[in-house]
Amino acid sequence: MSLSPLLLEHDKPPEIKPKANKSNYMSFAPLNAMQRGQLIAKYHLSDRQINFGGLRWSTTEDRLILPIRGVNGRTVGFVVRSENPEVKPKALTYLHTTETACGAFYITQPLSRRIWLVEDQLSAIRLTEYVNSLALLGTNLSKSLLAELKACKIESVTVCLDADAKEKAFSISKNISGLFGHIAVRFPPKDIKNMTFFELRDFMKENNGQQ
């Protein structure tokens, strides 16, 4: 599959930079049984969530591939994420064009006008059992993503960043104050992608009500 000439490193400010020292092609392969089992054990993903998220593996990069889809379900890029803690940067984002909104939508309830904002795709995929979600691929809500939320006539936004990003969560909620009918900030006891099935169930039972 031909790659985009654009690269975004998650550990740096959200600006698109030219790709450097990368092959023009990257192999995409289905997850094998071992890789699938490791994702289920580490992130408590279900087979349905793995399939819905379109997760693949790159044999050339030895990284997990997570497609980036727009609100209409169209793939606009992908993230390559290393599961090896010694590899830096952990995640790189390839986008088709500089005009692409840098965020991944996971819409399982198309008639709902509610959405949760989280940092990463694995957390967003975990939330699909309960709500529509948007992975910001970081801690910033860009103007282009905000415009997409408004175009979708979203009425309720819940900001739920990782446990170490409380100030950023409050900043986002302040910046979008008045733009939506309901805005909430939720603080998970740990990253959503790392919660067990029961921890996430209890967290959502307590925090998913519109107040």
Coordinates of N, CA and C in Angstrom, one line a residue:
M1 N 0.8 -1.2 0.0 CA 0.0 0.0 0.0 C 0.9 1.2 0.0
S2 N 0.6 2.2 -0.9 CA 1.4 3.4 -1.0 C 1.1 4.3 0.2
L3 N 2.1 4.9 0.8 CA 1.9 5.7 2.0 C 1.8 7.2 1.6
S4 N 1.2 7.9 2.4 CA 1.1 9.4 2.3 C 2.5 10.0 2.5
P5 N 2.8 11.1 1.9 CA 4.1 11.7 2.2 C 4.1 12.6 3.4
L6 N 3.1 12.4 4.3 CA 3.0 13.2 5.5 C 3.1 12.4 6.8
L7 N 3.8 13.0 7.8 CA 4.1 12.2 9.0 C 3.9 13.1 10.2
L8 N 3.2 12.6 11.2 CA 3.0 13.4 12.5 C 3.5 12.5 13.6
E9 N 4.4 13.0 14.4 CA 4.9 12.3 15.6 C 4.1 12.7 16.8
H10 N 3.5 11.7 17.4 CA 2.6 12.1 18.5 C 3.3 12.7 19.7
D11 N 4.6 12.5 19.9 CA 5.3 13.1 21.0 C 5.6 14.6 20.8
K12 N 5.3 15.1 19.6 CA 5.6 16.5 19.3 C 4.3 17.3 19.1
P13 N 4.5 18.6 19.0 CA 3.3 19.4 18.7 C 2.5 19.0 17.5
P14 N 1.2 19.1 17.4 CA 0.4 18.6 16.3 C 0.6 19.4 15.0
E15 N 1.7 19.2 14.4 CA 2.0 19.8 13.1 C 2.4 18.7 12.2
I16 N 2.1 18.8 10.9 CA 2.4 17.8 10.0 C 3.8 18.1 9.4
K17 N 4.7 17.1 9.4 CA 6.0 17.3 8.9 C 6.3 16.3 7.7
P18 N 7.2 16.7 6.8 CA 7.6 15.8 5.7 C 8.1 14.5 6.2
K19 N 7.8 13.5 5.6 CA 8.3 12.1 5.9 C 9.8 12.1 5.6
A20 N 10.5 11.5 6.5 CA 12.0 11.4 6.3 C 12.5 9.9 6.5
N21 N 13.3 9.5 5.6 CA 13.9 8.1 5.8 C 12.9 7.0 5.9
K22 N 11.9 7.1 5.2 CA 10.8 6.0 5.2 C 10.6 5.4 3.8
S23 N 10.4 4.2 3.8 CA 10.0 3.5 2.5 C 8.7 4.1 2.0
N24 N 8.5 4.1 0.7 CA 7.2 4.5 0.1 C 6.1 3.5 0.3
Y25 N 6.5 2.3 0.8 CA 5.5 1.3 0.9 C 5.6 0.6 2.3
M26 N 4.5 0.2 2.8 CA 4.4 -0.5 4.1 C 3.4 -1.7 3.9
S27 N 3.8 -2.8 4.4 CA 3.0 -4.0 4.3 C 1.9 -4.0 5.4
F28 N 0.7 -4.3 5.0 CA -0.4 -4.5 5.9 C -0.9 -5.9 5.9
A29 N -1.0 -6.5 7.1 CA -1.4 -7.9 7.1 C -2.4 -8.1 8.2
P30 N -3.3 -9.1 8.1 CA -4.2 -9.3 9.2 C -3.5 -9.8 10.4
L31 N -4.1 -9.5 11.6 CA -3.4 -9.9 12.8 C -3.5 -11.5 12.9
N32 N -2.3 -12.1 13.3 CA -2.4 -13.5 13.5 C -2.9 -13.8 14.8
A33 N -3.1 -15.1 15.2 CA -3.7 -15.5 16.4 C -3.0 -15.0 17.6
M34 N -1.6 -15.0 17.6 CA -0.9 -14.5 18.7 C -1.0 -13.0 18.9
Q35 N -0.9 -12.3 17.8 CA -1.1 -10.8 17.9 C -2.5 -10.4 18.4
R36 N -3.5 -11.1 17.9 CA -4.8 -10.8 18.4 C -5.0 -11.2 19.9
G37 N -4.4 -12.3 20.3 CA -4.5 -12.7 21.7 C -3.8 -11.7 22.6
Q38 N -2.7 -11.2 22.1 CA -1.9 -10.2 22.9 C -2.7 -8.9 23.1
L39 N -3.4 -8.5 22.0 CA -4.2 -7.2 22.1 C -5.4 -7.4 23.1
I40 N -6.0 -8.6 23.0 CA -7.1 -8.9 23.9 C -6.7 -8.9 25.3
A41 N -5.5 -9.5 25.6 CA -5.0 -9.6 27.0 C -4.5 -8.3 27.5
K42 N -3.9 -7.5 26.7 CA -3.3 -6.2 27.1 C -4.3 -5.1 27.2
Y43 N -5.2 -5.0 26.2 CA -6.2 -3.9 26.2 C -7.6 -4.3 26.4
H44 N -7.8 -5.6 26.7 CA -9.2 -6.1 26.9 C -10.1 -5.8 25.8
L45 N -9.6 -5.9 24.6 CA -10.4 -5.7 23.4 C -11.2 -7.0 23.1
S46 N -12.4 -6.8 22.5 CA -13.2 -8.0 22.1 C -12.8 -8.2 20.6
D47 N -13.1 -9.4 20.1 CA -12.9 -9.7 18.7 C -13.7 -8.7 17.8
R48 N -14.9 -8.3 18.3 CA -15.8 -7.4 17.5 C -15.1 -6.0 17.5
Q49 N -14.5 -5.6 18.6 CA -13.8 -4.3 18.6 C -12.6 -4.3 17.7
I50 N -11.8 -5.4 17.7 CA -10.7 -5.5 16.8 C -11.1 -5.4 15.4
N51 N -12.2 -6.1 15.0 CA -12.6 -6.1 13.7 C -13.2 -4.7 13.3
F52 N -14.0 -4.1 14.2 CA -14.6 -2.8 13.9 C -13.5 -1.8 13.7
G53 N -12.5 -1.8 14.5 CA -11.4 -0.9 14.4 C -10.5 -1.1 13.2
G54 N -10.6 -2.2 12.5 CA -9.8 -2.5 11.4 C -8.3 -2.7 11.7
L55 N -8.0 -3.2 12.9 CA -6.6 -3.4 13.3 C -5.9 -4.3 12.4
R56 N -4.7 -4.0 12.0 CA -3.8 -4.8 11.2 C -2.4 -4.7 11.7
W57 N -1.5 -5.4 11.1 CA -0.1 -5.4 11.5 C 0.8 -5.1 10.3
S58 N 1.9 -4.3 10.6 CA 2.8 -4.1 9.5 C 4.1 -4.9 9.8
T59 N 4.3 -5.8 8.8 CA 5.5 -6.7 9.0 C 6.8 -5.9 8.7
T60 N 6.7 -4.9 7.9 CA 7.9 -4.1 7.6 C 8.3 -3.2 8.7
E61 N 7.3 -2.7 9.5 CA 7.6 -1.8 10.6 C 7.5 -2.5 11.9
D62 N 6.9 -3.7 12.0 CA 6.7 -4.4 13.2 C 5.9 -3.6 14.2
R63 N 4.8 -3.0 13.7 CA 4.0 -2.1 14.5 C 2.5 -2.4 14.2
L64 N 1.7 -2.1 15.1 CA 0.2 -2.2 15.0 C -0.3 -1.1 14.1
I65 N -1.2 -1.4 13.2 CA -1.8 -0.4 12.3 C -3.2 -0.2 12.7
L66 N -3.5 1.1 12.9 CA -4.9 1.6 13.3 C -5.3 2.6 12.3
P67 N -6.3 2.2 11.4 CA -6.8 3.1 10.4 C -7.4 4.4 11.1
I68 N -7.3 5.5 10.4 CA -7.9 6.7 10.9 C -9.1 6.9 9.9
R69 N -10.3 7.0 10.5 CA -11.5 7.1 9.7 C -12.2 8.4 10.0
G70 N -12.7 9.1 9.0 CA -13.5 10.3 9.2 C -14.9 9.9 9.8
V71 N -15.7 11.0 10.0 CA -17.0 10.7 10.6 C -17.9 9.9 9.6
N72 N -17.6 10.0 8.4 CA -18.4 9.2 7.4 C -17.9 7.8 7.2
G73 N -16.9 7.4 8.0 CA -16.3 6.0 7.9 C -15.2 5.9 6.9
R74 N -14.9 6.9 6.1 CA -13.9 6.8 5.1 C -12.5 6.9 5.7
T75 N -11.6 6.0 5.3 CA -10.2 6.0 5.8 C -9.4 7.2 5.2
V76 N -8.9 8.0 6.1 CA -8.1 9.2 5.7 C -6.6 9.1 6.1
G77 N -6.2 8.0 6.7 CA -4.8 7.8 7.1 C -4.8 6.6 8.0
F78 N -3.7 6.6 8.7 CA -3.5 5.5 9.7 C -2.4 5.8 10.7
V79 N -2.5 5.2 11.9 CA -1.4 5.3 12.9 C -0.7 4.0 12.9
V80 N 0.6 4.1 13.0 CA 1.5 2.9 13.3 C 2.0 3.0 14.7
R81 N 1.6 2.0 15.5 CA 1.9 2.1 16.9 C 2.8 0.9 17.3
S82 N 3.9 1.2 18.0 CA 4.8 0.2 18.5 C 4.3 -0.4 19.8
E83 N 4.3 -1.7 20.0 CA 3.9 -2.3 21.3 C 5.2 -2.6 22.1
N84 N 6.3 -2.2 21.6 CA 7.6 -2.3 22.3 C 7.9 -1.0 23.1
P85 N 7.9 -1.0 24.4 CA 8.1 0.2 25.2 C 9.5 0.9 24.9
E86 N 10.4 0.2 24.3 CA 11.7 0.7 24.1 C 11.8 1.5 22.8
V87 N 10.8 1.3 21.9 CA 10.8 2.0 20.6 C 10.2 3.4 20.7
K88 N 10.9 4.4 20.2 CA 10.5 5.7 20.2 C 10.6 6.3 18.8
P89 N 9.6 7.1 18.4 CA 8.4 7.4 19.1 C 7.4 6.2 19.1
K90 N 6.5 6.2 20.1 CA 5.6 5.1 20.2 C 4.6 5.0 19.0
A91 N 4.2 6.2 18.6 CA 3.2 6.2 17.5 C 3.5 7.3 16.5
L92 N 3.2 6.9 15.2 CA 3.4 7.9 14.1 C 2.1 7.9 13.3
T93 N 1.7 9.0 12.8 CA 0.5 9.2 12.1 C 0.7 9.6 10.7
Y94 N 0.1 8.8 9.7 CA 0.2 9.1 8.3 C -1.2 9.6 7.9
L95 N -1.2 10.8 7.2 CA -2.4 11.3 6.7 C -2.4 11.5 5.2
H96 N -3.5 11.4 4.5 CA -3.5 11.5 3.1 C -3.1 12.9 2.6
T97 N -3.6 13.9 3.3 CA -3.4 15.3 2.9 C -3.3 16.2 4.1
T98 N -2.7 17.3 3.9 CA -2.6 18.3 5.0 C -4.0 18.9 5.4
E99 N -5.0 18.7 4.5 CA -6.3 19.2 4.8 C -7.1 18.2 5.6
T100 N -6.6 17.0 5.9 CA -7.3 16.0 6.7 C -7.4 16.4 8.1
A101 N -8.5 16.3 8.7 CA -8.7 16.6 10.2 C -8.0 15.4 10.9
C102 N -7.1 15.8 11.8 CA -6.3 14.8 12.5 C -7.1 14.2 13.7
G103 N -7.9 13.3 13.5 CA -8.7 12.6 14.5 C -9.4 11.4 14.0
A104 N -9.7 10.4 14.8 CA -10.3 9.2 14.3 C -11.7 9.0 15.0
F105 N -12.7 8.9 14.1 CA -14.1 8.8 14.6 C -14.4 7.3 14.7
Y106 N -15.2 6.9 15.8 CA -15.7 5.6 15.9 C -17.2 5.7 16.2
I107 N -18.0 5.5 15.2 CA -19.4 5.8 15.3 C -20.1 4.4 15.2
T108 N -20.7 4.0 16.4 CA -21.5 2.8 16.4 C -23.0 3.1 16.6
Q109 N -23.3 4.4 16.9 CA -24.7 4.8 17.1 C -24.9 6.0 16.2
P110 N -25.2 5.8 15.0 CA -25.3 6.9 14.0 C -26.4 7.9 14.3
L111 N -27.4 7.5 15.0 CA -28.5 8.4 15.3 C -28.2 9.3 16.6
S112 N -27.2 8.9 17.3 CA -26.9 9.6 18.6 C -26.3 10.9 18.3
R113 N -26.5 11.9 19.1 CA -25.9 13.3 18.9 C -24.9 13.5 20.1
R114 N -24.5 12.4 20.7 CA -23.5 12.5 21.8 C -22.2 11.8 21.4
I115 N -21.1 12.4 21.9 CA -19.8 11.8 21.6 C -18.8 12.0 22.7
W116 N -17.9 11.1 22.9 CA -16.8 11.2 23.9 C -15.5 11.5 23.2
L117 N -14.7 12.4 23.7 CA -13.4 12.8 23.2 C -12.3 12.1 24.1
V118 N -11.5 11.3 23.5 CA -10.4 10.7 24.2 C -9.1 10.9 23.4
E119 N -8.0 10.6 24.0 CA -6.7 10.8 23.4 C -6.3 9.9 22.3
D120 N -6.5 8.6 22.5 CA -5.9 7.6 21.6 C -7.0 6.7 21.0
Q121 N -6.6 6.0 20.0 CA -7.6 5.1 19.3 C -8.0 3.9 20.0
L122 N -7.1 3.3 20.8 CA -7.4 2.1 21.5 C -8.5 2.4 22.6
S123 N -8.3 3.6 23.2 CA -9.4 4.0 24.2 C -10.7 4.2 23.5
A124 N -10.6 4.9 22.4 CA -11.9 5.2 21.6 C -12.6 3.9 21.2
I125 N -11.8 2.9 20.8 CA -12.3 1.6 20.4 C -13.0 0.9 21.6
R126 N -12.4 1.0 22.7 CA -13.0 0.4 23.9 C -14.3 1.0 24.2
L127 N -14.5 2.3 24.0 CA -15.7 3.0 24.3 C -16.9 2.6 23.4
T128 N -16.6 2.0 22.2 CA -17.6 1.7 21.3 C -18.7 0.8 21.8
E129 N -18.5 0.1 22.9 CA -19.6 -0.7 23.5 C -20.7 0.2 24.1
Y130 N -20.3 1.5 24.3 CA -21.2 2.4 25.1 C -21.6 3.6 24.3
V131 N -20.7 4.3 23.6 CA -21.0 5.6 23.0 C -20.2 5.7 21.7
N132 N -20.5 6.8 21.0 CA -19.7 7.2 19.9 C -18.5 7.9 20.5
S133 N -17.3 7.8 19.8 CA -16.1 8.3 20.3 C -15.3 8.9 19.2
L134 N -14.4 9.9 19.6 CA -13.4 10.5 18.7 C -12.1 10.5 19.4
A135 N -11.1 9.9 18.8 CA -9.7 9.9 19.3 C -9.0 11.1 18.7
L136 N -8.6 12.0 19.6 CA -7.9 13.2 19.2 C -6.5 13.0 18.7
L137 N -6.0 11.8 18.9 CA -4.6 11.5 18.6 C -3.6 12.5 19.3
G138 N -4.0 12.7 20.6 CA -3.2 13.7 21.4 C -4.2 14.4 22.3
T139 N -3.8 15.6 22.7 CA -4.7 16.3 23.7 C -5.2 17.6 23.2
N140 N -5.2 17.8 21.8 CA -5.7 19.0 21.2 C -6.9 18.7 20.4
L141 N -7.9 19.6 20.5 CA -9.1 19.5 19.6 C -8.9 20.6 18.6
S142 N -8.6 20.2 17.3 CA -8.3 21.1 16.3 C -9.5 21.8 15.8
K143 N -9.3 22.9 15.1 CA -10.5 23.7 14.6 C -11.2 22.9 13.5
S144 N -10.5 22.1 12.8 CA -11.1 21.2 11.7 C -12.0 20.1 12.3
L145 N -11.5 19.5 13.4 CA -12.3 18.5 14.1 C -13.5 19.1 14.7
L146 N -13.3 20.3 15.3 CA -14.5 21.0 15.9 C -15.5 21.3 14.9
A147 N -15.1 21.7 13.7 CA -16.0 22.0 12.6 C -16.8 20.8 12.2
E148 N -16.1 19.6 12.2 CA -16.8 18.4 11.9 C -17.8 18.0 12.9
L149 N -17.5 18.2 14.2 CA -18.5 18.0 15.2 C -19.7 18.9 15.1
K150 N -19.5 20.1 14.8 CA -20.6 21.0 14.6 C -21.4 20.6 13.3
A151 N -20.8 20.2 12.3 CA -21.5 19.8 11.1 C -22.3 18.6 11.3
C152 N -21.9 17.7 12.2 CA -22.7 16.5 12.5 C -23.8 16.8 13.5
K153 N -24.0 18.1 13.9 CA -25.0 18.5 14.8 C -24.9 17.8 16.2
I154 N -23.7 17.6 16.6 CA -23.5 17.0 17.9 C -24.0 17.9 19.0
E155 N -24.7 17.4 19.9 CA -25.4 18.2 21.0 C -24.7 18.0 22.4
S156 N -24.0 16.8 22.6 CA -23.4 16.6 23.9 C -22.0 16.1 23.7
V157 N -21.0 16.7 24.3 CA -19.6 16.4 24.2 C -19.1 16.1 25.6
T158 N -18.5 14.9 25.8 CA -17.8 14.5 27.0 C -16.3 14.4 26.8
V159 N -15.5 15.2 27.5 CA -14.1 15.2 27.3 C -13.5 14.3 28.4
C160 N -12.8 13.2 27.9 CA -12.3 12.2 28.9 C -10.9 11.9 28.4
L161 N -9.9 12.7 28.8 CA -8.5 12.5 28.4 C -7.9 11.5 29.4
D162 N -6.6 11.1 29.2 CA -6.0 10.2 30.1 C -5.8 10.9 31.5
A163 N -5.5 10.0 32.5 CA -5.5 10.5 33.9 C -4.5 11.6 34.1
D164 N -3.5 11.7 33.3 CA -2.5 12.7 33.6 C -2.7 14.0 32.8
A165 N -3.9 14.2 32.2 CA -4.2 15.3 31.3 C -5.4 16.1 31.8
K166 N -5.6 16.3 33.0 CA -6.7 17.0 33.6 C -6.8 18.4 33.1
E167 N -5.7 19.1 33.1 CA -5.7 20.5 32.7 C -6.1 20.7 31.3
K168 N -5.6 19.8 30.4 CA -5.9 19.8 29.0 C -7.4 19.6 28.8
A169 N -8.0 18.7 29.6 CA -9.4 18.4 29.5 C -10.2 19.6 29.8
F170 N -9.9 20.3 30.9 CA -10.6 21.5 31.3 C -10.4 22.6 30.2
S171 N -9.2 22.7 29.6 CA -9.0 23.7 28.6 C -9.9 23.4 27.4
I172 N -10.0 22.2 27.0 CA -10.9 21.9 25.8 C -12.3 22.2 26.1
S173 N -12.8 21.8 27.3 CA -14.2 22.1 27.7 C -14.4 23.6 27.8
K174 N -13.4 24.4 28.2 CA -13.6 25.8 28.3 C -13.7 26.4 26.9
N175 N -12.8 25.9 26.0 CA -12.7 26.5 24.6 C -14.0 26.2 23.8
I176 N -14.7 25.1 24.1 CA -15.9 24.8 23.4 C -17.2 25.2 24.1
S177 N -17.0 25.8 25.3 CA -18.2 26.2 26.1 C -19.1 27.1 25.2
G178 N -20.4 26.7 25.2 CA -21.4 27.5 24.5 C -21.6 27.0 23.1
L179 N -20.8 26.1 22.6 CA -20.9 25.6 21.2 C -21.8 24.4 21.1
F180 N -22.0 23.7 22.3 CA -22.8 22.5 22.3 C -23.8 22.6 23.5
G181 N -24.9 21.9 23.4 CA -25.9 21.9 24.4 C -25.4 21.4 25.8
H182 N -24.6 20.4 25.7 CA -24.1 19.8 27.0 C -22.6 19.5 26.8
I183 N -21.8 19.9 27.8 CA -20.4 19.6 27.8 C -20.0 19.1 29.2
A184 N -19.3 18.0 29.3 CA -18.9 17.4 30.5 C -17.4 17.0 30.4
V185 N -16.8 17.0 31.6 CA -15.4 16.5 31.7 C -15.4 15.3 32.7
R186 N -14.8 14.2 32.3 CA -14.8 13.0 33.1 C -13.3 12.6 33.3
F187 N -13.0 12.2 34.5 CA -11.6 11.8 34.9 C -11.5 10.3 35.2
P188 N -11.0 9.6 34.2 CA -10.8 8.1 34.5 C -9.8 7.8 35.5
P189 N -9.9 6.8 36.3 CA -8.9 6.5 37.3 C -7.6 6.0 36.7
K190 N -7.7 5.5 35.4 CA -6.5 5.2 34.6 C -7.0 5.2 33.2
D191 N -6.0 5.1 32.3 CA -6.3 5.2 30.9 C -7.4 4.2 30.5
I192 N -8.3 4.6 29.7 CA -9.5 3.8 29.3 C -9.0 2.5 28.7
K193 N -8.0 2.6 27.8 CA -7.5 1.4 27.1 C -6.9 0.3 28.1
N194 N -6.6 0.8 29.3 CA -6.0 -0.2 30.2 C -7.0 -0.7 31.3
M195 N -8.2 -0.2 31.2 CA -9.2 -0.7 32.1 C -9.7 -2.1 31.7
T196 N -10.0 -2.9 32.7 CA -10.6 -4.2 32.5 C -12.0 -4.0 32.0
F197 N -12.7 -5.1 31.6 CA -14.1 -5.0 31.1 C -14.9 -4.5 32.3
F198 N -14.7 -5.0 33.5 CA -15.6 -4.6 34.6 C -15.3 -3.2 35.1
E199 N -14.0 -2.8 35.0 CA -13.7 -1.4 35.4 C -14.3 -0.4 34.5
L200 N -14.2 -0.7 33.2 CA -14.8 0.2 32.2 C -16.4 0.3 32.3
R201 N -16.9 -0.9 32.5 CA -18.4 -1.0 32.7 C -18.8 -0.1 33.9
D202 N -18.2 -0.2 35.0 CA -18.5 0.5 36.2 C -18.3 2.0 36.0
F203 N -17.2 2.3 35.3 CA -16.9 3.7 35.1 C -17.9 4.4 34.2
M204 N -18.3 3.7 33.1 CA -19.4 4.2 32.2 C -20.7 4.3 32.9
K205 N -21.0 3.3 33.7 CA -22.3 3.3 34.4 C -22.4 4.5 35.3
E206 N -21.3 5.0 35.9 CA -21.3 6.1 36.8 C -21.2 7.4 36.0
N207 N -20.6 7.4 34.9 CA -20.2 8.7 34.2 C -20.9 9.0 32.9
N208 N -21.7 8.0 32.4 CA -22.2 8.2 31.0 C -23.6 8.8 31.1
G209 N -24.1 9.2 32.2 CA -25.4 9.9 32.3 C -25.2 11.3 31.9
Q210 N -26.2 11.9 31.2 CA -26.2 13.3 30.9 C -26.7 14.1 32.0
Q211 N -25.9 14.9 32.6 CA -26.3 15.7 33.8 C -26.4 17.2 33.5

